PDB file of C-alpha atoms in Angstrom:
ATOM      1  CA  MET A   1     -31.409 191.182-141.979  1.00 48.00           C
ATOM      2  CA  SER A   2     -29.412 192.783-144.556  1.00 56.00           C
ATOM      3  CA  GLY A   3     -28.628 191.063-147.509  1.00 68.00           C
ATOM      4  CA  LEU A   4     -25.387 190.011-146.733  1.00 71.00           C
ATOM      5  CA  ARG A   5     -25.871 188.515-143.384  1.00 66.00           C
ATOM      6  CA  GLU A   6     -29.019 186.577-144.686  1.00 69.00           C
ATOM      7  CA  GLU A   7     -26.651 185.071-147.287  1.00 74.00           C
ATOM      8  CA  ALA A   8     -24.484 183.659-144.296  1.00 68.00           C
ATOM      9  CA  ALA A   9     -27.176 182.607-143.104  1.00 64.00           C
ATOM     10  CA  ARG A  10     -28.060 180.457-145.970  1.00 65.00           C
ATOM     11  CA  TRP A  11     -24.390 179.783-145.842  1.00 67.00           C
ATOM     12  CA  PHE A  12     -24.137 178.380-142.136  1.00 60.00           C
ATOM     13  CA  LEU A  13     -27.939 176.531-142.300  1.00 59.00           C
ATOM     14  CA  ARG A  14     -26.787 174.364-145.797  1.00 65.00           C
ATOM     15  CA  LEU A  15     -23.280 173.171-144.084  1.00 60.00           C
ATOM     16  CA  GLN A  16     -25.229 172.370-140.571  1.00 55.00           C
ATOM     17  CA  ALA A  17     -27.178 170.471-142.991  1.00 58.00           C
ATOM     18  CA  ARG A  18     -24.269 168.919-144.451  1.00 67.00           C
ATOM     19  CA  PRO A  19     -21.151 168.952-142.224  1.00 62.00           C
ATOM     20  CA  ASP A  20     -19.375 166.186-144.057  1.00 66.00           C
ATOM     21  CA  ASP A  21     -19.898 167.777-147.963  1.00 70.00           C
ATOM     22  CA  ASP A  22     -16.343 169.211-148.664  1.00 69.00           C
ATOM     23  CA  SER A  23     -17.751 170.371-151.463  1.00 73.00           C
ATOM     24  CA  LEU A  24     -19.971 172.383-150.128  1.00 73.00           C
ATOM     25  CA  ARG A  25     -17.658 173.819-147.621  1.00 73.00           C
ATOM     26  CA  THR A  26     -14.491 174.189-150.065  1.00 72.00           C
ATOM     27  CA  ARG A  27     -17.800 176.697-151.932  1.00 76.00           C
ATOM     28  CA  PHE A  28     -18.687 178.150-148.978  1.00 74.00           C
ATOM     29  CA  GLU A  29     -14.653 179.236-148.238  1.00 73.00           C
ATOM     30  CA  ALA A  30     -14.361 180.343-152.070  1.00 75.00           C
ATOM     31  CA  TRP A  31     -17.448 182.929-151.317  1.00 74.00           C
ATOM     32  CA  LEU A  32     -15.710 184.267-148.154  1.00 69.00           C
ATOM     33  CA  LEU A  33     -12.111 184.943-150.303  1.00 72.00           C
ATOM     34  CA  ALA A  34     -14.660 186.697-152.487  1.00 72.00           C
ATOM     35  CA  ASP A  35     -15.176 189.995-151.110  1.00 71.00           C
ATOM     36  CA  PRO A  36     -13.325 191.091-147.781  1.00 66.00           C
ATOM     37  CA  ARG A  37     -17.484 192.423-147.042  1.00 73.00           C
ATOM     38  CA  HIS A  38     -17.681 188.532-146.364  1.00 71.00           C
ATOM     39  CA  ALA A  39     -15.093 187.947-143.397  1.00 59.00           C
ATOM     40  CA  HIS A  40     -16.237 191.461-142.132  1.00 63.00           C
ATOM     41  CA  GLU A  41     -19.941 189.919-141.703  1.00 64.00           C
ATOM     42  CA  TYR A  42     -18.376 187.656-139.258  1.00 51.00           C
ATOM     43  CA  ARG A  43     -17.831 189.897-137.051  1.00 52.00           C
ATOM     44  CA  GLN A  44     -21.072 191.977-136.998  1.00 55.00           C
ATOM     45  CA  PHE A  45     -22.238 188.623-137.054  1.00 49.00           C
ATOM     46  CA  ASP A  46     -20.158 187.270-133.901  1.00 44.00           C
ATOM     47  CA  SER A  47     -20.980 190.629-132.255  1.00 47.00           C
ATOM     48  CA  LEU A  48     -24.920 191.112-133.188  1.00 47.00           C
ATOM     49  CA  TRP A  49     -25.577 187.392-131.647  1.00 43.00           C
ATOM     50  CA  HIS A  50     -23.830 188.303-128.621  1.00 40.00           C
ATOM     51  CA  GLY A  51     -26.697 190.794-127.722  1.00 43.00           C
ATOM     52  CA  LEU A  52     -29.763 188.540-128.034  1.00 43.00           C
ATOM     53  CA  ALA A  53     -30.190 188.115-124.664  1.00 42.00           C
ATOM     54  CA  GLN A  54     -32.750 190.727-124.770  1.00 44.00           C
ATOM     55  CA  PRO A  55     -36.471 189.231-125.816  1.00 44.00           C
ATOM     56  CA  ASP A  56     -37.337 192.738-127.664  1.00 49.00           C
ATOM     57  CA  THR A  57     -34.569 191.886-129.927  1.00 43.00           C
ATOM     58  CA  LEU A  58     -35.928 188.201-130.570  1.00 41.00           C
ATOM     59  CA  GLN A  59     -39.361 188.826-131.426  1.00 46.00           C
ATOM     60  CA  GLN A  60     -37.761 191.530-134.010  1.00 47.00           C
ATOM     61  CA  LEU A  61     -35.812 189.321-135.443  1.00 42.00           C
ATOM     62  CA  ALA A  62     -38.424 187.082-135.941  1.00 42.00           C
ATOM     63  CA  ARG A  63     -40.904 189.665-137.216  1.00 46.00           C
ATOM     64  CA  ALA A  64     -37.619 190.436-140.077  1.00 46.00           C
ATOM     65  CA  ALA A  65     -37.636 186.881-140.572  1.00 42.00           C
ATOM     66  CA  GLU A  66     -41.586 186.434-141.268  1.00 45.00           C
ATOM     67  CA  THR A  67     -41.211 189.070-143.789  1.00 47.00           C
ATOM     68  CA  ARG A  68     -38.837 187.447-146.457  1.00 45.00           C
ATOM     69  CA  SER A  69     -40.262 185.253-149.634  1.00 41.00           C
ATOM     70  CA  LEU A  70     -41.324 182.044-149.040  1.00 42.00           C
ATOM     71  CA  GLN A  71     -37.721 180.520-149.736  1.00 44.00           C
ATOM     72  CA  ARG A  72     -35.843 182.580-147.455  1.00 43.00           C
ATOM     73  CA  ARG A  73     -38.461 181.152-144.506  1.00 41.00           C
ATOM     74  CA  GLN A  74     -37.808 177.938-145.369  1.00 46.00           C
ATOM     75  CA  LEU A  75     -34.069 178.577-145.131  1.00 42.00           C
ATOM     76  CA  LEU A  76     -34.382 181.088-141.710  1.00 39.00           C
ATOM     77  CA  LYS A  77     -37.128 178.523-140.598  1.00 41.00           C
ATOM     78  CA  GLY A  78     -39.177 181.732-139.835  1.00 40.00           C
ATOM     79  CA  SER A  79     -38.283 181.745-136.226  1.00 42.00           C
ATOM     80  CA  ALA A  80     -35.847 183.685-133.847  1.00 41.00           C
ATOM     81  CA  ALA A  81     -35.763 180.688-131.902  1.00 40.00           C
ATOM     82  CA  SER A  82     -34.105 178.373-135.014  1.00 45.00           C
ATOM     83  CA  VAL A  83     -31.555 180.641-135.790  1.00 44.00           C
ATOM     84  CA  LEU A  84     -30.304 181.590-132.722  1.00 42.00           C
ATOM     85  CA  LEU A  85     -29.337 178.197-132.353  1.00 40.00           C
ATOM     86  CA  GLY A  86     -27.777 178.336-136.251  1.00 46.00           C
ATOM     87  CA  VAL A  87     -25.719 181.613-135.744  1.00 45.00           C
ATOM     88  CA  ALA A  88     -24.128 180.067-131.771  1.00 44.00           C
ATOM     89  CA  GLY A  89     -23.203 176.859-133.718  1.00 46.00           C
ATOM     90  CA  TRP A  90     -21.960 179.154-136.620  1.00 42.00           C
ATOM     91  CA  ARG A  91     -20.072 181.376-134.458  1.00 46.00           C
ATOM     92  CA  LEU A  92     -17.994 178.033-132.972  1.00 41.00           C
ATOM     93  CA  TRP A  93     -17.833 176.658-136.774  1.00 44.00           C
ATOM     94  CA  ALA A  94     -16.795 179.480-138.921  1.00 44.00           C
ATOM     95  CA  TRP A  95     -14.279 181.537-136.444  1.00 44.00           C
ATOM     96  CA  ARG A  96     -12.352 177.964-136.211  1.00 48.00           C
ATOM     97  CA  ASP A  97     -12.244 177.103-140.833  1.00 50.00           C
ATOM     98  CA  ALA A  98     -12.615 180.575-141.860  1.00 57.00           C
ATOM     99  CA  GLN A  99      -9.273 181.726-140.115  1.00 70.00           C
ATOM    100  CA  PRO A 100      -6.297 181.217-142.090  1.00 78.00           C
ATOM    101  CA  GLN A 101      -3.725 178.883-141.125  1.00 84.00           C
ATOM    102  CA  TRP A 102      -0.864 180.401-142.420  1.00 91.00           C
ATOM    103  CA  GLN A 103      -0.772 183.187-144.800  1.00 92.00           C
ATOM    104  CA  THR A 104       1.680 185.360-146.730  1.00 94.00           C
ATOM    105  CA  THR A 105       1.501 187.627-149.704  1.00 95.00           C
ATOM    106  CA  LEU A 106       4.869 187.717-152.570  1.00 96.00           C
ATOM    107  CA  ALA A 107       5.585 190.655-154.732  1.00 95.00           C
ATOM    108  CA  SER A 108       8.926 189.970-157.371  1.00 95.00           C
ATOM    109  CA  ARG A 109      10.207 192.083-159.329  1.00 92.00           C
ATOM    110  CA  ARG A 110      12.814 191.707-161.799  1.00 91.00           C
ATOM    111  CA  ALA A 111      13.733 188.422-160.461  1.00 92.00           C
ATOM    112  CA  PRO A 112      11.424 185.232-159.920  1.00 94.00           C
ATOM    113  CA  LEU A 113      11.277 184.417-156.572  1.00 95.00           C
ATOM    114  CA  ARG A 114      10.429 181.330-155.029  1.00 95.00           C
ATOM    115  CA  GLN A 115       8.434 179.817-151.745  1.00 95.00           C
ATOM    116  CA  THR A 116       7.961 177.028-150.322  1.00 95.00           C
ATOM    117  CA  LEU A 117       4.505 176.351-148.807  1.00 95.00           C
ATOM    118  CA  PRO A 118       3.478 174.651-145.430  1.00 93.00           C
ATOM    119  CA  ASP A 119       3.036 170.954-146.761  1.00 93.00           C
ATOM    120  CA  GLY A 120       5.564 171.448-149.028  1.00 94.00           C
ATOM    121  CA  SER A 121       4.040 172.911-152.081  1.00 94.00           C
ATOM    122  CA  VAL A 122       6.314 175.555-154.045  1.00 95.00           C
ATOM    123  CA  LEU A 123       4.990 178.475-155.492  1.00 96.00           C
ATOM    124  CA  THR A 124       7.522 180.140-158.078  1.00 96.00           C
ATOM    125  CA  LEU A 125       6.171 183.462-159.084  1.00 96.00           C
ATOM    126  CA  ASN A 126       8.017 185.898-162.408  1.00 95.00           C
ATOM    127  CA  ALA A 127       9.646 189.058-162.442  1.00 95.00           C
ATOM    128  CA  ALA A 128       6.942 191.930-162.120  1.00 95.00           C
ATOM    129  CA  SER A 129       4.147 189.413-160.595  1.00 96.00           C
ATOM    130  CA  ARG A 130       1.880 189.299-157.346  1.00 96.00           C
ATOM    131  CA  ALA A 131      -0.040 186.896-154.855  1.00 96.00           C
ATOM    132  CA  SER A 132      -1.379 186.279-151.612  1.00 95.00           C
ATOM    133  CA  VAL A 133      -1.582 182.759-149.874  1.00 95.00           C
ATOM    134  CA  ARG A 134      -4.108 181.747-147.356  1.00 92.00           C
ATOM    135  CA  TYR A 135      -3.777 178.416-146.255  1.00 92.00           C
ATOM    136  CA  LEU A 136      -7.738 177.064-144.653  1.00 86.00           C
ATOM    137  CA  ALA A 137      -8.446 174.098-143.138  1.00 81.00           C
ATOM    138  CA  ALA A 138     -10.695 173.215-146.652  1.00 80.00           C
ATOM    139  CA  MET A 139      -8.386 174.879-148.725  1.00 86.00           C
ATOM    140  CA  ARG A 140      -5.052 175.888-149.737  1.00 92.00           C
ATOM    141  CA  HIS A 141      -5.933 179.526-151.879  1.00 92.00           C
ATOM    142  CA  VAL A 142      -3.901 182.018-154.073  1.00 95.00           C
ATOM    143  CA  GLN A 143      -4.765 185.286-155.078  1.00 94.00           C
ATOM    144  CA  LEU A 144      -2.689 185.794-158.009  1.00 95.00           C
ATOM    145  CA  ASP A 145      -2.876 189.854-159.044  1.00 94.00           C
ATOM    146  CA  ALA A 146      -0.415 190.562-161.660  1.00 94.00           C
ATOM    147  CA  GLY A 147       2.096 188.365-164.155  1.00 95.00           C
ATOM    148  CA  ARG A 148       2.770 184.532-163.991  1.00 96.00           C
ATOM    149  CA  ALA A 149       3.499 182.184-161.507  1.00 96.00           C
ATOM    150  CA  LEU A 150       4.501 178.285-161.377  1.00 96.00           C
ATOM    151  CA  PHE A 151       3.559 175.848-158.886  1.00 96.00           C
ATOM    152  CA  ASP A 152       4.675 172.280-158.136  1.00 94.00           C
ATOM    153  CA  VAL A 153       1.298 171.366-156.439  1.00 94.00           C
ATOM    154  CA  GLN A 154       0.976 168.230-153.402  1.00 92.00           C
ATOM    155  CA  ARG A 155      -2.064 166.492-153.652  1.00 89.00           C
ATOM    156  CA  ASP A 156      -4.819 166.974-150.599  1.00 87.00           C
ATOM    157  CA  SER A 157      -7.595 165.147-151.755  1.00 80.00           C
ATOM    158  CA  GLU A 158      -9.281 166.671-148.157  1.00 80.00           C
ATOM    159  CA  ARG A 159      -8.091 170.238-149.119  1.00 86.00           C
ATOM    160  CA  PRO A 160      -7.796 171.648-152.865  1.00 88.00           C
ATOM    161  CA  PHE A 161      -5.457 174.114-154.422  1.00 92.00           C
ATOM    162  CA  VAL A 162      -7.439 177.071-155.751  1.00 91.00           C
ATOM    163  CA  VAL A 163      -5.445 179.601-158.092  1.00 94.00           C
ATOM    164  CA  SER A 164      -7.735 182.907-158.269  1.00 92.00           C
ATOM    165  CA  THR A 165      -7.411 185.459-160.637  1.00 93.00           C
ATOM    166  CA  PRO A 166      -8.969 188.348-161.932  1.00 91.00           C
ATOM    167  CA  LEU A 167     -10.070 186.492-164.913  1.00 91.00           C
ATOM    168  CA  GLY A 168     -10.864 182.949-163.635  1.00 91.00           C
ATOM    169  CA  GLN A 169     -10.080 180.445-161.156  1.00 92.00           C
ATOM    170  CA  VAL A 170      -8.138 176.993-161.493  1.00 93.00           C
ATOM    171  CA  THR A 171      -8.517 174.119-158.841  1.00 90.00           C
ATOM    172  CA  VAL A 172      -6.130 171.391-158.423  1.00 87.00           C
ATOM    173  CA  LEU A 173      -5.524 168.553-156.117  1.00 70.00           C
ATOM    174  CA  GLY A 174      -1.600 168.006-156.985  1.00 74.00           C
ATOM    175  CA  THR A 175      -0.486 168.749-160.131  1.00 88.00           C
ATOM    176  CA  ARG A 176       2.526 171.233-161.605  1.00 92.00           C
ATOM    177  CA  PHE A 177       1.129 173.850-163.645  1.00 95.00           C
ATOM    178  CA  ALA A 178       1.375 177.387-164.668  1.00 95.00           C
ATOM    179  CA  VAL A 179      -0.379 180.844-164.309  1.00 95.00           C
ATOM    180  CA  GLN A 180       0.093 184.175-165.946  1.00 94.00           C
ATOM    181  CA  LEU A 181      -1.967 187.186-166.294  1.00 93.00           C
ATOM    182  CA  ASP A 182      -1.371 189.137-169.948  1.00 88.00           C
ATOM    183  CA  GLY A 183      -3.962 191.954-170.195  1.00 87.00           C
ATOM    184  CA  GLN A 184      -7.618 190.530-170.616  1.00 91.00           C
ATOM    185  CA  GLN A 185      -6.421 187.063-170.985  1.00 92.00           C
ATOM    186  CA  LEU A 186      -5.050 184.539-168.678  1.00 94.00           C
ATOM    187  CA  HIS A 187      -3.053 181.440-169.824  1.00 94.00           C
ATOM    188  CA  VAL A 188      -2.717 178.637-167.981  1.00 95.00           C
ATOM    189  CA  ALA A 189      -0.601 175.290-169.178  1.00 95.00           C
ATOM    190  CA  VAL A 190      -0.379 171.655-167.203  1.00 94.00           C
ATOM    191  CA  ALA A 191       3.034 169.647-167.045  1.00 92.00           C
ATOM    192  CA  SER A 192       1.550 166.792-165.003  1.00 92.00           C
ATOM    193  CA  GLY A 193      -2.221 165.976-163.370  1.00 92.00           C
ATOM    194  CA  ARG A 194      -5.388 167.547-163.808  1.00 91.00           C
ATOM    195  CA  VAL A 195      -6.528 171.002-163.256  1.00 92.00           C
ATOM    196  CA  LYS A 196     -10.102 172.862-163.139  1.00 91.00           C
ATOM    197  CA  VAL A 197     -10.337 176.273-164.901  1.00 93.00           C
ATOM    198  CA  GLY A 198     -13.293 178.273-164.407  1.00 90.00           C
ATOM    199  CA  ARG A 199     -14.874 181.794-164.504  1.00 87.00           C
ATOM    200  CA  HIS A 200     -15.606 181.570-160.933  1.00 80.00           C
ATOM    201  CA  ALA A 201     -15.915 179.007-157.317  1.00 73.00           C
ATOM    202  CA  GLY A 202     -17.574 175.936-158.373  1.00 70.00           C
ATOM    203  CA  ASP A 203     -17.527 176.812-162.481  1.00 78.00           C
ATOM    204  CA  SER A 204     -16.077 174.369-164.514  1.00 84.00           C
ATOM    205  CA  LEU A 205     -15.238 175.423-168.651  1.00 88.00           C
ATOM    206  CA  ALA A 206     -12.338 173.026-168.969  1.00 90.00           C
ATOM    207  CA  VAL A 207     -10.642 170.468-167.754  1.00 91.00           C
ATOM    208  CA  LEU A 208      -6.456 170.558-168.486  1.00 92.00           C
ATOM    209  CA  GLN A 209      -3.936 167.671-168.567  1.00 90.00           C
ATOM    210  CA  ALA A 210      -0.470 167.225-168.578  1.00 91.00           C
ATOM    211  CA  GLY A 211       0.206 169.104-172.093  1.00 91.00           C
ATOM    212  CA  ASP A 212      -2.881 170.899-172.195  1.00 93.00           C
ATOM    213  CA  TYR A 213      -2.347 174.945-172.890  1.00 94.00           C
ATOM    214  CA  LEU A 214      -5.932 177.094-172.442  1.00 94.00           C
ATOM    215  CA  THR A 215      -6.701 181.161-172.863  1.00 93.00           C
ATOM    216  CA  LEU A 216      -9.477 182.195-170.714  1.00 93.00           C
ATOM    217  CA  GLY A 217     -10.457 185.347-172.962  1.00 91.00           C
ATOM    218  CA  PRO A 218     -13.544 187.685-172.640  1.00 89.00           C
ATOM    219  CA  ASP A 219     -14.762 185.769-175.432  1.00 86.00           C
ATOM    220  CA  GLY A 220     -14.758 182.223-173.732  1.00 87.00           C
ATOM    221  CA  ALA A 221     -12.169 179.864-173.199  1.00 89.00           C
ATOM    222  CA  GLU A 222      -9.659 178.052-175.979  1.00 91.00           C
ATOM    223  CA  ARG A 223      -7.323 175.344-176.113  1.00 90.00           C
ATOM    224  CA  THR A 224      -4.345 176.189-178.146  1.00 82.00           C
ATOM    225  CA  ALA A 225      -1.280 174.520-179.706  1.00 76.00           C
ATOM    226  CA  ALA A 226       2.111 174.839-177.551  1.00 76.00           C
ATOM    227  CA  PRO A 227       2.810 178.533-176.712  1.00 87.00           C
ATOM    228  CA  ALA A 228       5.108 180.488-178.408  1.00 89.00           C
ATOM    229  CA  VAL A 229       6.913 181.236-174.902  1.00 91.00           C
ATOM    230  CA  ASP A 230       7.432 178.434-173.127  1.00 91.00           C
ATOM    231  CA  PRO A 231       5.741 178.269-169.652  1.00 92.00           C
ATOM    232  CA  PHE A 232       8.070 176.884-167.435  1.00 91.00           C
ATOM    233  CA  LEU A 233      11.663 177.242-168.218  1.00 91.00           C
ATOM    234  CA  TRP A 234      11.446 180.660-166.881  1.00 93.00           C
ATOM    235  CA  ALA A 235      12.032 179.042-163.483  1.00 91.00           C
ATOM    236  CA  GLN A 236      15.161 177.244-163.895  1.00 90.00           C
ATOM    237  CA  GLY A 237      16.484 180.986-165.644  1.00 92.00           C
ATOM    238  CA  THR A 238      15.991 180.532-169.060  1.00 93.00           C
ATOM    239  CA  LEU A 239      13.266 181.980-171.650  1.00 92.00           C
ATOM    240  CA  ALA A 240      12.464 179.969-174.653  1.00 93.00           C
ATOM    241  CA  PHE A 241      10.966 181.690-177.415  1.00 93.00           C
ATOM    242  CA  HIS A 242       9.287 179.729-180.254  1.00 92.00           C
ATOM    243  CA  ASN A 243       8.360 181.306-183.631  1.00 92.00           C
ATOM    244  CA  ALA A 244       7.603 184.047-181.602  1.00 93.00           C
ATOM    245  CA  THR A 245       6.633 187.915-182.707  1.00 94.00           C
ATOM    246  CA  LEU A 246       9.535 190.431-181.060  1.00 94.00           C
ATOM    247  CA  GLN A 247       6.379 191.989-179.477  1.00 94.00           C
ATOM    248  CA  GLN A 248       6.313 188.883-177.308  1.00 93.00           C
ATOM    249  CA  VAL A 249       9.637 188.829-177.079  1.00 94.00           C
ATOM    250  CA  ALA A 250       9.742 192.431-175.515  1.00 94.00           C
ATOM    251  CA  ALA A 251       6.815 191.608-173.436  1.00 93.00           C
ATOM    252  CA  THR A 252       8.406 188.629-171.925  1.00 94.00           C
ATOM    253  CA  LEU A 253      11.934 190.508-171.663  1.00 94.00           C
ATOM    254  CA  THR A 254      10.480 193.591-170.305  1.00 94.00           C
ATOM    255  CA  PRO A 255       9.759 192.397-166.556  1.00 94.00           C
ATOM    256  CA  TYR A 256      13.314 191.326-166.188  1.00 93.00           C
ATOM    257  CA  ARG A 257      14.755 194.828-167.170  1.00 92.00           C
ATOM    258  CA  HIS A 258      15.037 198.352-165.755  1.00 90.00           C
ATOM    259  CA  GLN A 259      13.852 199.712-169.047  1.00 91.00           C
ATOM    260  CA  ALA A 260      11.008 198.873-171.086  1.00 94.00           C
ATOM    261  CA  ILE A 261      11.212 197.180-174.418  1.00 95.00           C
ATOM    262  CA  ARG A 262       8.831 199.013-177.123  1.00 95.00           C
ATOM    263  CA  VAL A 263       9.021 197.556-180.950  1.00 95.00           C
ATOM    264  CA  GLU A 264       8.842 199.258-184.077  1.00 94.00           C
ATOM    265  CA  ALA A 265       9.279 197.033-186.563  1.00 92.00           C
ATOM    266  CA  SER A 266       6.748 194.576-188.668  1.00 91.00           C
ATOM    267  CA  PRO A 267       4.936 192.363-186.832  1.00 89.00           C
ATOM    268  CA  GLN A 268       6.071 189.673-189.400  1.00 91.00           C
ATOM    269  CA  LEU A 269       9.118 189.219-187.694  1.00 93.00           C
ATOM    270  CA  ARG A 270       9.792 186.659-185.728  1.00 93.00           C
ATOM    271  CA  LEU A 271      12.294 184.335-183.966  1.00 92.00           C
ATOM    272  CA  THR A 272      13.128 180.979-182.319  1.00 93.00           C
ATOM    273  CA  ALA A 273      15.842 181.219-179.356  1.00 92.00           C
ATOM    274  CA  VAL A 274      16.642 180.178-175.871  1.00 92.00           C
ATOM    275  CA  VAL A 275      17.306 182.829-173.335  1.00 92.00           C
ATOM    276  CA  GLN A 276      19.440 182.541-170.251  1.00 92.00           C
ATOM    277  CA  LEU A 277      18.774 185.251-167.660  1.00 91.00           C
ATOM    278  CA  ARG A 278      21.571 186.493-166.454  1.00 90.00           C
ATOM    279  CA  ASP A 279      22.673 187.036-170.612  1.00 90.00           C
ATOM    280  CA  LEU A 280      19.374 189.277-171.036  1.00 91.00           C
ATOM    281  CA  SER A 281      21.715 192.382-172.304  1.00 91.00           C
ATOM    282  CA  ALA A 282      24.043 190.232-174.369  1.00 92.00           C
ATOM    283  CA  PHE A 283      20.744 188.757-176.292  1.00 93.00           C
ATOM    284  CA  LEU A 284      19.636 192.339-176.985  1.00 93.00           C
ATOM    285  CA  GLN A 285      22.796 193.241-178.684  1.00 92.00           C
ATOM    286  CA  ARG A 286      23.457 190.148-181.131  1.00 92.00           C
ATOM    287  CA  LEU A 287      19.540 190.195-181.855  1.00 92.00           C
ATOM    288  CA  PRO A 288      20.193 192.553-185.168  1.00 93.00           C
ATOM    289  CA  GLN A 289      22.445 190.050-185.750  1.00 91.00           C
ATOM    290  CA  VAL A 290      19.340 187.280-186.698  1.00 90.00           C
ATOM    291  CA  LEU A 291      17.139 189.964-187.298  1.00 93.00           C
ATOM    292  CA  PRO A 292      16.660 193.109-190.319  1.00 94.00           C
ATOM    293  CA  VAL A 293      16.371 195.670-186.755  1.00 95.00           C
ATOM    294  CA  SER A 294      18.388 197.897-184.599  1.00 94.00           C
ATOM    295  CA  LEU A 295      18.683 198.540-181.305  1.00 93.00           C
ATOM    296  CA  VAL A 296      18.169 202.393-179.814  1.00 93.00           C
ATOM    297  CA  ASP A 297      17.971 203.493-176.345  1.00 92.00           C
ATOM    298  CA  THR A 298      15.615 206.429-175.436  1.00 92.00           C
ATOM    299  CA  PRO A 299      15.261 207.713-171.668  1.00 91.00           C
ATOM    300  CA  THR A 300      12.652 205.801-171.119  1.00 90.00           C
ATOM    301  CA  ALA A 301      12.678 202.199-172.983  1.00 94.00           C
ATOM    302  CA  THR A 302      15.438 200.317-175.766  1.00 94.00           C
ATOM    303  CA  VAL A 303      13.763 200.253-179.152  1.00 95.00           C
ATOM    304  CA  LEU A 304      13.954 197.586-181.227  1.00 95.00           C
ATOM    305  CA  ARG A 305      13.314 199.550-184.887  1.00 94.00           C
ATOM    306  CA  GLN A 306      13.133 197.642-187.940  1.00 92.00           C
ATOM    307  CA  ARG A 307      16.220 198.261-190.661  1.00 87.00           C
ATOM    308  CA  ARG A 308      15.581 200.118-193.838  1.00 78.00           C
TER     309      ARG A 308
END
């Protein structure tokens, strides 16, 4: 057997031994989602076992299983009969529960995008954000690939809500929280309820409650004070800055504009303001009245340049 096929067989045997273990099933579905090859292995596995009526095929499989380590022999039982029985059951279970009951892909450009999910949960993508959603039998899964998203999640103790990103994973049962990808950092803010944050499925670096804000980077997780940019108001068409640097302001405003905003000013310049998304142009025009900067439009960007 290939390594992936053996891994798939081990998952099946665990699930057969503990069919009512919701935590185990959740981890299994996270494994399915972790790599497209895992789902592909199901198809390969299904095709393979359709042809196991030939006695010589069974004997070859049995001999291959016997050559594995003691641990794997214990999992696979060292016999073609037990593996055949296992996979026959797996084919019925896995194809039923591993196939998405509902799925969609969402991408926003220069404005937020709101999507009501089948269970009544609401996903709101910020500008320049991208996510895919899959509802499985035992998991509600969102893959956030870029940008920022706000989640209003309906509680379902039988089906956790999991948000995966390239930098980490957030698991909840029911709450309101925001997730943002920013370079090599993942930001998580909680408005209500509780969420678990980890690098991977089953991992737990921190448990956040209402009012908590966490930054997860290459060097670990850090709880921080309230962020410079409010993580929730953008979904209502408002941006709120509190003692934010001009670099933070520029990074926040750029996704909503045709042109990027570039800062050529002191990093010491800071701003506290509330901005309506519909008034971004007017806000930029007023900025030189409150900070020592000028606006310079170039073919590729709007430059905030410090006045001398």
